[in-house]
XYZ file of C-alpha atoms in Angstrom:
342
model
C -27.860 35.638 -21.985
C -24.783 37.113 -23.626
C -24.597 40.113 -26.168
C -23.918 39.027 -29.898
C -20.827 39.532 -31.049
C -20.096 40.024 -34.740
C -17.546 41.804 -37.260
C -18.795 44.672 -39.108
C -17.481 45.483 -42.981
C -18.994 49.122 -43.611
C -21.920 49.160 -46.203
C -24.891 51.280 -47.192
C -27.455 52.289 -45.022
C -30.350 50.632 -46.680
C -28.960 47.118 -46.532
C -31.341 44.921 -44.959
C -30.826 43.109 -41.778
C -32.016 39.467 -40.503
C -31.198 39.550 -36.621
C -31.512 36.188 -34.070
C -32.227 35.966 -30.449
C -29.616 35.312 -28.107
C -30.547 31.540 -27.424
C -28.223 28.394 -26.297
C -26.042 26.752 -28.467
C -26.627 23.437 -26.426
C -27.817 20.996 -29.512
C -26.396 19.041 -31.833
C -28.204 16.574 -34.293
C -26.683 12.319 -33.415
C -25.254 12.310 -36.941
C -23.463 15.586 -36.684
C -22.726 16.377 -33.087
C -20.525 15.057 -30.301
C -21.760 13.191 -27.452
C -19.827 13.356 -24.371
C -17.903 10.513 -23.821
C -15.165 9.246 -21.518
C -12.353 10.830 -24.006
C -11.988 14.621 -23.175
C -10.516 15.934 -26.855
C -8.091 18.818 -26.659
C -8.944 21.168 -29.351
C -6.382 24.278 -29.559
C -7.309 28.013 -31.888
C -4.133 29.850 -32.635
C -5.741 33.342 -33.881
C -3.604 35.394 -36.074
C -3.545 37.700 -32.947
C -5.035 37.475 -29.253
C -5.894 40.657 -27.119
C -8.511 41.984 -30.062
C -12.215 41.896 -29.671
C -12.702 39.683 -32.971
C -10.730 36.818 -31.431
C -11.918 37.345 -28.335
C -15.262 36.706 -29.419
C -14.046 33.520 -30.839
C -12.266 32.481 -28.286
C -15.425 33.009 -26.064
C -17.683 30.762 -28.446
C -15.363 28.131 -28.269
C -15.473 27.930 -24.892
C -19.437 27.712 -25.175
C -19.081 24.834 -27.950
C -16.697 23.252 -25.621
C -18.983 23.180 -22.554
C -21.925 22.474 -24.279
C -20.020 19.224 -26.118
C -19.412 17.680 -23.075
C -15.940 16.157 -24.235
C -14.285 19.645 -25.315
C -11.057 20.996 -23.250
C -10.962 24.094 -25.774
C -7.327 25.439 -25.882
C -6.699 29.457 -26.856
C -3.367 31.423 -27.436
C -1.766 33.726 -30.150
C 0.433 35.836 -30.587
C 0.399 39.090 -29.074
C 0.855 40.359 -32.449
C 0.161 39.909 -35.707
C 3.450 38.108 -36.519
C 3.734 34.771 -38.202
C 7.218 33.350 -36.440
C 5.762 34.154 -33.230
C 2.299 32.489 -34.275
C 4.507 29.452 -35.751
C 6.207 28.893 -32.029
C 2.911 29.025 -30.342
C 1.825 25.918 -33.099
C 5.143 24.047 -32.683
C 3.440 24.130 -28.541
C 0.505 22.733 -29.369
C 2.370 19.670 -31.348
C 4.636 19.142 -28.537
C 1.412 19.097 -26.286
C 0.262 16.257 -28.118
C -3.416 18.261 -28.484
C -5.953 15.989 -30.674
C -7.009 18.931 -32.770
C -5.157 22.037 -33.975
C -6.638 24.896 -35.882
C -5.173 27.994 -36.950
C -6.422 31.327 -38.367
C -2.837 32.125 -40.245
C -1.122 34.868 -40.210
C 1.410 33.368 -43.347
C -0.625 30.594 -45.219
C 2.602 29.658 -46.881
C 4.793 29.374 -44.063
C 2.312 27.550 -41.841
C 1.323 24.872 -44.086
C 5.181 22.733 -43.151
C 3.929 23.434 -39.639
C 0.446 21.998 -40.477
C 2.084 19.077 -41.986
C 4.083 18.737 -38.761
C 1.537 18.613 -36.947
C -0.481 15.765 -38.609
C 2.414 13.511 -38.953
C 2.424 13.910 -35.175
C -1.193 11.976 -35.108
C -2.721 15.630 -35.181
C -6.287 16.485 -36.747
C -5.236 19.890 -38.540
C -7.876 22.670 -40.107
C -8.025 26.169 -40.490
C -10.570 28.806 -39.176
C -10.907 32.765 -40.431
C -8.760 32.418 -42.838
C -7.256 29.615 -44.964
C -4.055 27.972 -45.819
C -5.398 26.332 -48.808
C -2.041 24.418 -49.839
C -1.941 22.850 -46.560
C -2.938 19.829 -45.185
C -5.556 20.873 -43.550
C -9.218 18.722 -43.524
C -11.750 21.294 -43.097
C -11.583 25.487 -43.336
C -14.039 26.810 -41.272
C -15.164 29.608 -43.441
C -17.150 33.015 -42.218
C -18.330 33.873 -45.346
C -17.508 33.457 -49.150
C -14.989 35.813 -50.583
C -17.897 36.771 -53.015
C -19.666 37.794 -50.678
C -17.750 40.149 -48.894
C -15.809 41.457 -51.300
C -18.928 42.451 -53.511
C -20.673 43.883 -50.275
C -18.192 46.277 -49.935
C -17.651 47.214 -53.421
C -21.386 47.669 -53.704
C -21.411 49.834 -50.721
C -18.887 51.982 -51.384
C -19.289 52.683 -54.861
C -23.283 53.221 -53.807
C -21.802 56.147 -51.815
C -19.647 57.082 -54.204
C -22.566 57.688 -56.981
C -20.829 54.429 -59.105
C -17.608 56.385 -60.272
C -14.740 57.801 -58.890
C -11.232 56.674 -57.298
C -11.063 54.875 -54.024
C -8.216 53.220 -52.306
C -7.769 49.880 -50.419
C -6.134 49.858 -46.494
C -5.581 46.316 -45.911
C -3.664 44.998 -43.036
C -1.789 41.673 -43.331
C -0.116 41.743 -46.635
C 0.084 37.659 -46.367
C -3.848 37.208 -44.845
C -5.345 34.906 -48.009
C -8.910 35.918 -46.446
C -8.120 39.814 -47.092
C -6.039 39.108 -50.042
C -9.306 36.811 -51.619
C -11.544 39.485 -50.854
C -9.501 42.239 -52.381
C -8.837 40.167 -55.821
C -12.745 39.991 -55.738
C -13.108 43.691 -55.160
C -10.526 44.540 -58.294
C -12.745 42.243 -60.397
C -15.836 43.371 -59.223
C -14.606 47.335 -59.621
C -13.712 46.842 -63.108
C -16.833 44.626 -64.188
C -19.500 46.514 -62.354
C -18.134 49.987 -62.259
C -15.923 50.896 -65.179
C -15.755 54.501 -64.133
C -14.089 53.794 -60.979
C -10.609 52.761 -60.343
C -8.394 51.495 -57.212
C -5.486 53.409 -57.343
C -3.641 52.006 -54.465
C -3.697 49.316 -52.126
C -1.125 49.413 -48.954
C -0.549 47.611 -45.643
C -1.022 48.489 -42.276
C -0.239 45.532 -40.039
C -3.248 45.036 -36.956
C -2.352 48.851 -36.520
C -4.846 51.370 -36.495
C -3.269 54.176 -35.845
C -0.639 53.597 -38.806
C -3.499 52.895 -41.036
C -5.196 56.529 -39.867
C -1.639 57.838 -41.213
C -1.533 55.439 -44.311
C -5.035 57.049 -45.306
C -4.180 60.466 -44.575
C -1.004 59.768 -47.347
C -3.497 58.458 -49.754
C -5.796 61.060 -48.966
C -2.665 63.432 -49.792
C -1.419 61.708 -52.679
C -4.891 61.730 -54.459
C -6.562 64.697 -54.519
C -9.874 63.323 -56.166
C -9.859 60.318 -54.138
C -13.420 59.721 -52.733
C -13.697 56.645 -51.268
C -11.204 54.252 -48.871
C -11.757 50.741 -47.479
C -10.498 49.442 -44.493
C -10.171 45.634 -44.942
C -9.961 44.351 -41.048
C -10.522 45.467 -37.466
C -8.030 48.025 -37.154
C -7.810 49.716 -40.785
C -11.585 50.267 -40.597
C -11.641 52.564 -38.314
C -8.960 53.424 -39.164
C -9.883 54.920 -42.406
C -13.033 56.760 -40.793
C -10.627 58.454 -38.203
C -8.369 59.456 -40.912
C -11.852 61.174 -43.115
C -12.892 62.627 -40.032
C -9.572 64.776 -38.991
C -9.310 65.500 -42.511
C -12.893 67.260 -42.243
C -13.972 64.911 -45.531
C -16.882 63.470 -44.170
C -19.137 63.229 -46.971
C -16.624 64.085 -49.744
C -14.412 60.860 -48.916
C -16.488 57.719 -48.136
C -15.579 54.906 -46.352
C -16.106 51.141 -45.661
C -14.634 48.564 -43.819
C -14.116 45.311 -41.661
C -15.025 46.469 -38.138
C -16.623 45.612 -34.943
C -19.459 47.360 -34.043
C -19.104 49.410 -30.903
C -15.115 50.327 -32.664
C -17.463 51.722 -35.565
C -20.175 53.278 -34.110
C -18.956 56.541 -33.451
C -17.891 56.175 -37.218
C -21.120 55.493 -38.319
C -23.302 57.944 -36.219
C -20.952 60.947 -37.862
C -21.059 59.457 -41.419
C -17.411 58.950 -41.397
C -18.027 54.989 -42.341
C -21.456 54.963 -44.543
C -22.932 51.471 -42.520
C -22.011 47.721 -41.712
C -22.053 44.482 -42.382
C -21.282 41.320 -40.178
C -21.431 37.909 -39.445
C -21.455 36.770 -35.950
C -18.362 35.967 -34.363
C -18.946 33.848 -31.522
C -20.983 31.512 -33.558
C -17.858 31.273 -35.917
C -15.788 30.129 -32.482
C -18.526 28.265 -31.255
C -18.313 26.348 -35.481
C -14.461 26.188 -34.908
C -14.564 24.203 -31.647
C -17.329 22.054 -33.068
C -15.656 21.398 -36.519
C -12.358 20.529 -33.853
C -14.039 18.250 -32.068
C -15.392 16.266 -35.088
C -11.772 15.417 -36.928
C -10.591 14.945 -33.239
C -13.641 11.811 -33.287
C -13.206 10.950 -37.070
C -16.856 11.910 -37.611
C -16.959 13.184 -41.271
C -19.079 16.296 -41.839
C -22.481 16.144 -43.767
C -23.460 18.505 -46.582
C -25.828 20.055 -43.886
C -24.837 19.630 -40.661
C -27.340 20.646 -37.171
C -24.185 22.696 -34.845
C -26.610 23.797 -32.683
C -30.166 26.005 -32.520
C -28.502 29.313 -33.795
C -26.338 26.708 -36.401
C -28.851 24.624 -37.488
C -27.647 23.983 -41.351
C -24.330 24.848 -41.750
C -23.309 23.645 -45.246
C -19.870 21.797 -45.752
C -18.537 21.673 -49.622
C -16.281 18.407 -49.863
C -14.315 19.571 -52.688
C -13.101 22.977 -51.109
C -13.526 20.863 -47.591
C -14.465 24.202 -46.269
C -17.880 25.054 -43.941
C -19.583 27.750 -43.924
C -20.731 29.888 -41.361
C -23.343 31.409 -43.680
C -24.144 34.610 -45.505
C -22.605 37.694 -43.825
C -25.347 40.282 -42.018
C -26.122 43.821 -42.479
C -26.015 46.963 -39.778
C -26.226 50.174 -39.803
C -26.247 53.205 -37.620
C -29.859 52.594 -36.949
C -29.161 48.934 -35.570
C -25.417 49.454 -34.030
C -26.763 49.686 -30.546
C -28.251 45.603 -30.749
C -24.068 44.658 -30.230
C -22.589 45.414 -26.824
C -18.726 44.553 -27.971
């Protein structure tokens, strides 16, 4: 049985935690799930990047949704960075390959949707996965977790560190990622309904770079004085934002949370650099992606609950945001880091 895999956004260490077995994802309900047939469906992911644990452990769940289907050929590539032209040439492949499915985590909502529309006049099934393009054609968004959700968790856990006032700072990464851009316009709202004595004073961009957002923190760091708290909004600024706190010797008088995968944050979160963590798990979201694929490929339409499989056994779909939903994220801390080998 393999290890877990699951992103981490850094939150307080008393969050509570609701772990599952490792168990097969080999069962599907006969309303909801595919049965192998003589019709192999091609089912392409375009990640907004490849080469990075988080879509890695996508990738690898598809591949386990795809062998456990039956009637899957699961289809992976991205670009080797974060870049939306080179993301749009690897989707124009996938149309001219004629693939029955095509989902895309995108790197430029705006700029992919034409492509998405491409791609169904073609005869393609299109969706989305990770993030959205919400003015697209798609049919379904397969969703980690609501915007709500994560962007309060991370306001609550930060400002909990914080003692509920103060300034803190936001190091994003994509300046076009709707998921990171949803979750910060929730985190603005949330900062200035919950906690009216504390304030964002910037937010900047750092690409999928973490070294540039160590450097972008250390500026902010710089720039504001009484700044005591930063958030690192994806995979790379997380730690990111820890590193920069810890050469800066402000561990515990700058606090930090972010979107991070475990092992990347545990150093982080055994020195108190990053408070704790939040996640959802990321090879189930892969292993939804492939499934959701395989299900436009067919024409099967999606229930309000649908039965994935024995770790996805009521996945909710909303048919007026088409979108379904993984479920609510999960909470880690230092204390329960070592339960993820990734």
């Amino acid at each position: 049985m393999r290890p877990r895999f699951a992103a981490a956004v850094a939150l307080t260490a008393t969050a509570a935690i609701a772990l599952t077995g490792c168990t097969k994802k080999n069962e599907t309900d006969t309303a909801g799930g595919t049965d192998a047939g003589s019709k192999t469906y091609k089912v392409a992911f375009v990640p907004k990047l490849q080469g990075v644990p988080y879509f890695e452990a996508m990738n690898a769940g598809g591949k386990e949704a795809a062998a456990a289907l039956g009637n899957v050929e699961w289809l992976y590539q991205g670009p080797t960075q974060a870049d939306a032209a080179a993301q749009a040439d690897i989707v124009r492949s996938y149309i001219q390959q004629k693939v029955d499915a095509l989902i895309v985590a995108p790197n430029d909502p705006d700029s992919m949707a034409p492509l998405l529309q491409q791609a169904k006049d073609a005869g393609i099934h299109v969706a989305t996965a990770d993030t959205d393009a919400p003015s697209s054609v798609r049919e379904v968004f397969v969703n980690q977790a609501t915007a709500e959700g994560i962007g309060q968790g991370l306001t609550d856990a930060l400002l909990k560190a914080m003692g509920g006032k103060g300034k803190y700072a936001i190091v994003s990464c994509g300046q076009t990622a709707e998921n990171l851009n949803s979750w910060i316009e929730v985190q603005k709202a949330y900062t200035k309904e919950k906690y009216p004595e504390a304030q964002i004073v910037d937010i900047v961009y750092a690409g999928e770079d973490q070294a540039k957002a160590t450097q972008m923190a250390t500026d902010l760091m710089n720039a504001h004085p009484d700044l005591t708290g930063l958030v690192g909004e994806c995979t790379s600024s997380a730690p990111g934002v820890a590193q920069a706190v810890k050469d800066a010797g402000k561990i515990g008088k700058v606090f930090t949370v972010g979107l991070g995968t475990p092992q990347a944050m545990k150093p982080y979160l055994q020195d108190k650099s990053s408070t704790a963590a939040i996640l959802w798990d990321v090879e189930n979201l892969g292993y939804l992606t492939a499934w959701a694929g395989a299900q436009i490929a067919q024409g099967k339409p999606f229930a309000a609950t649908n039965n994935v499989s024995s770790e996805l056994s009521a996945v909710e779909y909303t048919e007026a945001d088409k979108m379904l939903l993984l479920g609510p994220a999960l909470a880690i801390t230092d204390q329960n880091v070592d339960q993820f080998n990734y």
